[in-house]
Coordinates of C-alpha atoms in Angstrom, one line a residue:
M1 CA -55.6 -63.5 135.4
A2 CA -55.5 -65.2 132.0
D3 CA -56.3 -63.2 128.8
H4 CA -59.5 -65.1 128.1
E5 CA -60.6 -64.4 131.7
V6 CA -60.0 -60.7 131.2
V7 CA -62.0 -60.7 128.0
Q8 CA -64.8 -62.7 129.7
A9 CA -64.9 -60.3 132.6
K10 CA -65.0 -57.3 130.3
S11 CA -67.7 -58.8 128.2
S12 CA -69.7 -59.6 131.4
W13 CA -69.3 -56.0 132.5
I14 CA -70.5 -54.6 129.2
W15 CA -73.5 -56.8 129.0
G16 CA -74.3 -56.0 132.6
W17 CA -74.2 -52.3 131.8
L18 CA -76.4 -52.7 128.8
S19 CA -78.9 -54.6 130.9
W20 CA -78.9 -51.9 133.5
S21 CA -79.1 -49.0 131.0
G22 CA -82.1 -50.6 129.3
S23 CA -80.3 -49.9 126.0
S24 CA -81.5 -52.0 123.0
S25 CA -81.1 -51.5 119.3
T26 CA -84.2 -53.7 118.9
M27 CA -86.2 -51.4 121.1
L28 CA -84.9 -48.3 119.3
R29 CA -86.0 -49.8 116.0
A30 CA -89.4 -50.7 117.3
A31 CA -90.0 -47.3 118.8
E32 CA -88.9 -45.6 115.5
K33 CA -91.2 -47.8 113.4
K34 CA -94.1 -47.2 115.7
I35 CA -93.7 -43.4 115.4
L36 CA -93.2 -43.5 111.6
S37 CA -96.2 -45.8 111.1
C38 CA -98.4 -42.8 111.7
L39 CA -97.2 -41.2 108.5
K40 CA -99.5 -41.0 105.5
T41 CA -96.6 -41.1 103.0
A42 CA -94.8 -44.4 102.2
Y43 CA -91.2 -44.4 103.4
R44 CA -88.3 -46.8 103.3
G45 CA -85.3 -47.1 105.6
W46 CA -81.9 -48.7 105.1
F47 CA -78.3 -48.4 106.2
V48 CA -76.0 -46.5 103.8
D49 CA -72.4 -47.9 104.1
I50 CA -70.0 -44.9 104.0
G51 CA -66.8 -46.9 104.7
P52 CA -64.0 -46.0 107.2
V53 CA -64.8 -42.3 107.9
V54 CA -64.3 -42.4 111.6
G55 CA -64.6 -46.1 112.5
P56 CA -63.5 -49.1 110.4
A57 CA -66.9 -49.5 108.7
D58 CA -69.4 -46.7 109.3
K59 CA -73.1 -46.9 108.4
I60 CA -75.7 -44.2 108.4
W61 CA -79.3 -45.0 109.0
T62 CA -81.4 -43.3 106.3
I63 CA -85.1 -42.9 105.6
S64 CA -86.6 -41.6 102.4
L65 CA -89.9 -40.5 101.1
N66 CA -91.2 -39.6 97.6
E67 CA -87.9 -40.6 95.9
E68 CA -89.6 -40.7 92.5
S69 CA -90.2 -37.0 92.4
P70 CA -87.9 -35.1 89.9
K71 CA -87.6 -32.1 92.2
V72 CA -84.5 -31.2 94.2
P73 CA -84.5 -33.3 97.3
I74 CA -84.4 -32.0 100.9
V75 CA -82.0 -33.6 103.4
L76 CA -82.7 -33.3 107.1
L77 CA -80.1 -33.3 109.9
H78 CA -81.5 -33.6 113.4
G79 CA -80.3 -32.0 116.7
L80 CA -78.4 -33.4 119.7
G81 CA -79.9 -36.6 121.1
A82 CA -82.5 -37.0 118.4
G83 CA -83.1 -39.1 115.3
V84 CA -85.1 -39.4 112.1
A85 CA -88.4 -40.2 113.9
L86 CA -88.6 -36.8 115.5
W87 CA -89.3 -35.3 112.1
C88 CA -92.6 -37.1 112.0
L89 CA -94.6 -33.9 112.1
N90 CA -92.8 -32.6 109.1
L91 CA -92.2 -35.5 106.7
D92 CA -95.7 -35.8 105.1
A93 CA -95.8 -32.1 104.3
L94 CA -92.3 -31.9 102.9
A95 CA -92.7 -35.1 100.9
S96 CA -95.9 -33.9 99.3
Q97 CA -93.8 -31.8 97.0
R98 CA -90.3 -33.4 96.7
P99 CA -88.0 -36.2 97.7
V100 CA -87.1 -36.2 101.4
Y101 CA -84.1 -37.9 103.0
A102 CA -83.6 -37.9 106.8
I103 CA -80.5 -39.4 108.4
D104 CA -79.4 -40.4 111.9
I105 CA -76.2 -38.4 112.0
L106 CA -73.1 -40.6 112.5
G107 CA -72.8 -41.4 116.2
F108 CA -76.6 -40.9 116.9
G109 CA -79.8 -43.0 116.6
R110 CA -79.4 -46.2 114.6
S111 CA -76.2 -45.1 112.8
S112 CA -72.7 -46.4 113.7
R113 CA -71.2 -45.1 116.9
P114 CA -67.5 -44.7 116.3
V115 CA -64.9 -42.9 118.5
F116 CA -64.6 -39.3 117.4
S117 CA -61.7 -37.0 118.0
N118 CA -61.7 -35.0 121.2
E119 CA -60.5 -31.9 119.3
A120 CA -63.2 -29.6 118.2
Q121 CA -62.1 -28.9 114.6
K122 CA -61.2 -32.5 114.0
A123 CA -64.6 -33.8 115.3
E124 CA -66.4 -31.2 113.2
E125 CA -64.4 -32.3 110.1
Q126 CA -65.3 -36.0 110.8
L127 CA -69.0 -35.2 110.9
V128 CA -68.8 -33.1 107.7
R129 CA -67.0 -35.9 106.0
S130 CA -69.6 -38.5 107.1
V131 CA -72.3 -36.4 105.5
E132 CA -70.3 -36.0 102.3
E133 CA -69.6 -39.7 102.1
W134 CA -73.3 -40.4 102.6
R135 CA -74.1 -37.9 99.8
R136 CA -71.6 -39.6 97.5
E137 CA -73.1 -43.1 98.1
M138 CA -76.6 -41.7 97.6
Q139 CA -75.4 -40.0 94.3
L140 CA -77.2 -36.7 95.1
E141 CA -75.8 -33.9 93.1
K142 CA -77.7 -31.0 94.7
F143 CA -80.1 -30.7 97.5
V144 CA -81.8 -28.4 100.0
L145 CA -80.1 -28.9 103.4
L146 CA -82.1 -28.4 106.6
G147 CA -80.5 -28.7 110.0
H148 CA -81.9 -28.2 113.5
S149 CA -79.8 -27.1 116.5
M150 CA -76.5 -29.1 116.3
G151 CA -77.7 -30.3 112.9
G152 CA -77.8 -26.7 111.9
F153 CA -74.2 -26.2 112.9
L154 CA -73.2 -29.3 110.9
A155 CA -75.3 -28.2 107.9
A156 CA -73.6 -24.8 107.9
S157 CA -70.1 -26.4 108.2
Y158 CA -71.0 -28.8 105.4
T159 CA -72.1 -26.0 103.1
M160 CA -68.8 -24.2 103.7
H161 CA -66.9 -27.3 102.7
H162 CA -69.1 -28.4 99.8
P163 CA -71.0 -25.3 98.5
E164 CA -71.5 -26.9 95.1
R165 CA -73.9 -29.4 96.7
V166 CA -76.3 -27.1 98.6
K167 CA -79.1 -25.5 96.7
H168 CA -80.5 -23.7 99.8
L169 CA -79.4 -23.8 103.4
I170 CA -82.2 -23.9 106.0
L171 CA -81.2 -23.5 109.7
A172 CA -83.8 -24.3 112.4
D173 CA -82.9 -22.7 115.7
P174 CA -79.2 -23.5 115.0
W175 CA -76.7 -24.1 117.7
G176 CA -73.2 -22.9 117.7
F177 CA -73.5 -19.7 115.7
P178 CA -72.9 -16.7 118.0
E179 CA -69.7 -16.3 120.0
R180 CA -69.8 -17.0 123.7
P181 CA -70.1 -13.7 125.7
S182 CA -67.0 -13.2 127.9
D183 CA -69.3 -12.1 130.8
V184 CA -72.0 -14.7 130.4
T185 CA -71.6 -16.1 134.0
T186 CA -71.3 -12.7 135.7
K187 CA -74.3 -11.2 134.0
T188 CA -76.7 -14.0 134.8
N189 CA -78.1 -14.4 138.3
I190 CA -77.1 -18.0 138.8
P191 CA -76.9 -19.4 142.3
F192 CA -73.4 -20.4 143.4
W193 CA -74.4 -24.0 143.9
V194 CA -75.6 -24.2 140.3
K195 CA -72.4 -22.8 139.0
A196 CA -70.4 -25.3 141.2
L197 CA -72.5 -28.2 139.9
A198 CA -72.1 -27.1 136.3
F199 CA -68.4 -26.9 136.8
A200 CA -68.3 -30.4 138.3
V201 CA -70.2 -32.0 135.4
Q202 CA -68.4 -30.1 132.7
P203 CA -66.2 -33.0 131.7
L204 CA -69.2 -35.2 131.2
N205 CA -71.3 -35.6 128.1
P206 CA -74.5 -33.4 128.1
L207 CA -76.9 -36.3 128.4
W208 CA -75.0 -38.4 130.9
A209 CA -77.9 -38.4 133.4
V210 CA -80.1 -40.5 130.9
R211 CA -77.5 -43.2 131.0
V212 CA -76.8 -43.0 134.7
A213 CA -80.5 -43.5 135.3
G214 CA -80.3 -46.8 133.6
P215 CA -83.8 -48.3 133.0
F216 CA -85.3 -45.3 134.6
G217 CA -84.0 -43.1 131.8
Q218 CA -87.4 -43.0 130.0
W219 CA -89.1 -42.0 133.2
L220 CA -86.5 -39.3 133.8
I221 CA -87.2 -37.9 130.3
E222 CA -90.9 -37.9 130.9
K223 CA -90.6 -36.2 134.2
T224 CA -88.0 -33.5 133.3
R225 CA -89.2 -32.8 129.8
P226 CA -92.9 -33.5 129.5
D227 CA -93.1 -30.6 127.0
I228 CA -91.2 -32.6 124.4
V229 CA -93.6 -35.5 124.6
K230 CA -96.7 -33.3 124.4
K231 CA -95.5 -31.7 121.1
F232 CA -96.3 -34.9 119.2
T233 CA -99.8 -35.3 120.4
P234 CA -101.4 -34.1 117.1
L235 CA -99.9 -37.1 115.4
L236 CA -99.6 -39.8 118.0
K237 CA -102.8 -39.0 120.0
D238 CA -102.7 -40.9 123.3
D239 CA -99.6 -42.9 122.4
T240 CA -97.0 -40.2 123.0
A241 CA -95.0 -42.3 125.5
V242 CA -93.3 -43.8 122.5
I243 CA -91.5 -40.5 122.0
S244 CA -89.9 -40.7 125.4
Q245 CA -89.0 -44.3 124.8
Y246 CA -87.5 -43.4 121.4
I247 CA -85.4 -40.5 122.9
H248 CA -84.3 -42.8 125.8
Q249 CA -83.2 -45.5 123.3
C250 CA -81.4 -42.9 121.2
N251 CA -79.3 -41.8 124.1
A252 CA -79.0 -44.8 126.4
Q253 CA -76.4 -46.3 124.0
T254 CA -72.7 -45.4 123.6
P255 CA -72.6 -41.6 123.5
S256 CA -70.5 -41.4 120.4
G257 CA -71.9 -38.4 118.6
E258 CA -72.6 -36.8 121.9
S259 CA -68.9 -37.0 122.7
A260 CA -68.2 -35.2 119.4
F261 CA -70.7 -32.5 120.4
H262 CA -68.9 -32.2 123.8
A263 CA -65.6 -31.8 122.0
M264 CA -67.1 -28.9 119.9
M265 CA -68.9 -27.1 122.6
H266 CA -67.7 -24.2 124.8
G267 CA -70.3 -24.4 127.6
F268 CA -73.5 -26.2 126.4
G269 CA -74.9 -23.1 124.6
W270 CA -71.9 -22.2 122.5
A271 CA -69.4 -23.7 120.1
K272 CA -65.6 -23.4 120.3
N273 CA -65.5 -22.5 116.6
P274 CA -68.7 -20.4 116.2
I275 CA -70.1 -20.1 112.7
V276 CA -70.4 -16.3 112.7
K277 CA -66.6 -16.1 112.8
R278 CA -66.4 -18.1 109.5
M279 CA -69.2 -16.5 107.5
D280 CA -66.7 -15.4 104.9
K281 CA -66.3 -19.0 103.9
L282 CA -69.9 -19.4 103.1
N283 CA -70.6 -19.0 99.3
E284 CA -72.7 -15.8 98.8
D285 CA -74.7 -17.4 96.0
I286 CA -76.4 -19.9 98.4
P287 CA -79.7 -18.6 99.9
I288 CA -80.1 -19.0 103.6
T289 CA -83.3 -19.3 105.6
L290 CA -83.2 -19.1 109.4
L291 CA -86.1 -20.1 111.6
Y292 CA -86.1 -19.4 115.3
G293 CA -88.5 -20.0 118.0
S294 CA -89.6 -16.9 119.9
R295 CA -89.4 -18.8 123.2
S296 CA -86.1 -20.6 122.5
W297 CA -83.0 -20.5 124.6
V298 CA -80.9 -20.2 121.5
D299 CA -79.5 -16.7 120.8
N300 CA -81.2 -15.6 117.6
S301 CA -79.0 -12.4 117.2
A302 CA -76.8 -14.4 114.9
G303 CA -79.6 -14.2 112.3
E304 CA -79.2 -10.4 112.0
T305 CA -75.4 -10.8 112.1
I306 CA -75.6 -13.1 109.1
K307 CA -77.8 -10.7 107.2
Q308 CA -75.3 -7.9 107.8
H309 CA -72.4 -10.1 106.6
R310 CA -74.3 -11.1 103.5
A311 CA -75.9 -7.9 102.4
S312 CA -75.9 -8.9 98.7
S313 CA -77.2 -12.4 99.4
Y314 CA -80.6 -13.9 100.1
V315 CA -81.0 -14.3 103.9
N316 CA -84.5 -14.8 105.3
V317 CA -84.8 -14.7 109.1
Q318 CA -88.1 -15.7 110.7
V319 CA -89.0 -15.9 114.4
I320 CA -92.0 -18.2 114.9
T321 CA -94.2 -16.9 117.6
G322 CA -94.9 -19.3 120.5
A323 CA -92.3 -21.8 119.4
G324 CA -89.4 -22.9 121.6
H325 CA -86.1 -24.6 120.6
H326 CA -87.9 -27.5 119.0
V327 CA -89.5 -25.2 116.5
Y328 CA -90.2 -28.0 114.0
A329 CA -92.5 -29.6 116.5
D330 CA -93.9 -26.7 118.5
K331 CA -95.4 -25.0 115.5
S332 CA -95.1 -27.7 112.8
D333 CA -97.7 -26.2 110.4
T334 CA -96.0 -22.8 110.4
F335 CA -92.6 -24.4 110.2
N336 CA -93.5 -26.7 107.3
K337 CA -95.0 -23.7 105.4
H338 CA -91.7 -21.8 105.7
I339 CA -89.7 -24.8 104.6
L340 CA -91.9 -25.4 101.6
E341 CA -91.6 -21.7 100.6
A342 CA -87.8 -21.9 100.9
C343 CA -87.8 -25.0 98.7
A344 CA -90.0 -23.3 96.2
L345 CA -87.5 -20.5 96.0
S346 CA -84.8 -23.1 95.3
D347 CA -86.8 -24.5 92.5
S348 CA -86.9 -21.1 90.8
I349 CA -83.1 -20.7 90.8
P350 CA -81.8 -21.3 87.3
H351 CA -79.2 -23.9 86.2
L352 CA -80.7 -26.6 88.3
T353 CA -78.8 -29.9 88.1
S354 CA -81.1 -32.9 88.4
S355 CA -80.2 -35.5 91.1
N356 CA -80.1 -39.2 90.6
L357 CA -82.8 -39.7 93.2
Y358 CA -83.2 -43.5 93.1
P359 CA -79.8 -45.1 92.7
S360 CA -79.9 -48.9 92.3
N361 CA -76.6 -49.7 93.9
L362 CA -77.3 -48.6 97.5
V363 CA -78.7 -51.7 99.0
S364 CA -77.4 -55.3 99.0
D365 CA -78.2 -57.5 101.9
Q366 CA -78.7 -54.6 104.3
E367 CA -81.7 -54.4 106.7
I368 CA -84.6 -52.7 105.0
D369 CA -87.6 -51.0 106.7
I370 CA -90.5 -49.8 104.7
N371 CA -93.9 -48.5 105.7
L372 CA -96.8 -48.3 103.4
P373 CA -100.0 -46.6 104.5
D374 CA -103.1 -48.8 104.0
E375 CA -104.5 -46.7 101.2
A376 CA -101.3 -46.8 99.2
V377 CA -100.7 -50.5 99.4
Q378 CA -102.6 -51.5 96.2
E379 CA -101.2 -48.7 94.2
R380 CA -97.7 -49.5 95.3
Q381 CA -98.1 -53.2 94.5
S382 CA -99.2 -52.3 91.0
E383 CA -96.2 -50.0 90.5
E384 CA -93.8 -52.7 91.8
K385 CA -94.7 -55.0 89.0
N386 CA -93.0 -52.5 86.6
L387 CA -90.1 -51.9 88.9
N388 CA -87.9 -54.9 88.9
S389 CA -85.1 -53.1 90.7
S390 CA -87.4 -52.2 93.5
E391 CA -88.4 -55.8 94.0
S392 CA -84.9 -56.7 94.9
T393 CA -84.3 -54.0 97.5
E394 CA -87.7 -53.4 99.2
S395 CA -89.7 -55.5 101.6
K396 CA -92.9 -54.8 103.5
V397 CA -93.1 -55.0 107.2

């Protein structure tokens, strides 16, 4: 077969797979915008070019709110299989007091999907470097760093590598902190067939079933995890189906970041390099807040372990009653309250370095999304007359 025929056949196969999977960057963008349109606070979204961190030209999808505030910003890192839109129950509350930046972690959501290392330490280092390169492009000197689940693991690792950048580390039901018990399989009453199935799919990425289901992936999410969809009813009312559509589109595409997670995990619930074994590398001057859900599958014993290891440091461990693993959505009001309190504590810490919160060199001809609530449109239009730099980088949709 000639080379051009091989390329044509490969291209045909790829497009056929995409058609079957129902994967579409356009649909992902539409679902995200529909969710974020429910916010009361104006936001903007754009791709931040971080260069050849893992791939040849990586970009991180970023949304921001209340950038004009002089307070220390908060940066949000989502969990496995998620994206910026799933913070929709938290963004308004957090942005009411300070700048907020949420990113699709490299390999997830609308960000680039490069090929990560299959070695745990290397994959972790690549993710940490991607966050640091993003920070460098954003010109943020210091910030509060909040990570959920896998994002909590990444946030802790980033803080170890770049302690001078983190004002306060907030971990929401973080994954990868405790060590995997040696007798975890013998102590649990798991049927043999379940153990056999788990062993058989061990080489596969955690969310493989969503992609195998093809266009039925959204239906699979709705049927297997209806609880996730229901969490967003307070904001989306009767239009919660957009959540399952968003999650499907986040995970129907190339499982790049998911593969990095697979490389770092030791069984789904644990990390090969757990954080508790590296607590000595975490600067004692950095305050830590840990928020766990009382009904979560995540082992929260690591919270007490961290307190013991950091007896002379600020460590605040809170278990939110009635919340599961998605603590930010299950009890969003309580969660937001704890986050705002942690941020207020950060504001009281002396020697605060002001961040350059609105750099002018971030956007050239990149795609820009911006949402302006109806009541803010006239006020924003008035402000834009006095902000020439904003006129060249923002557009209404």
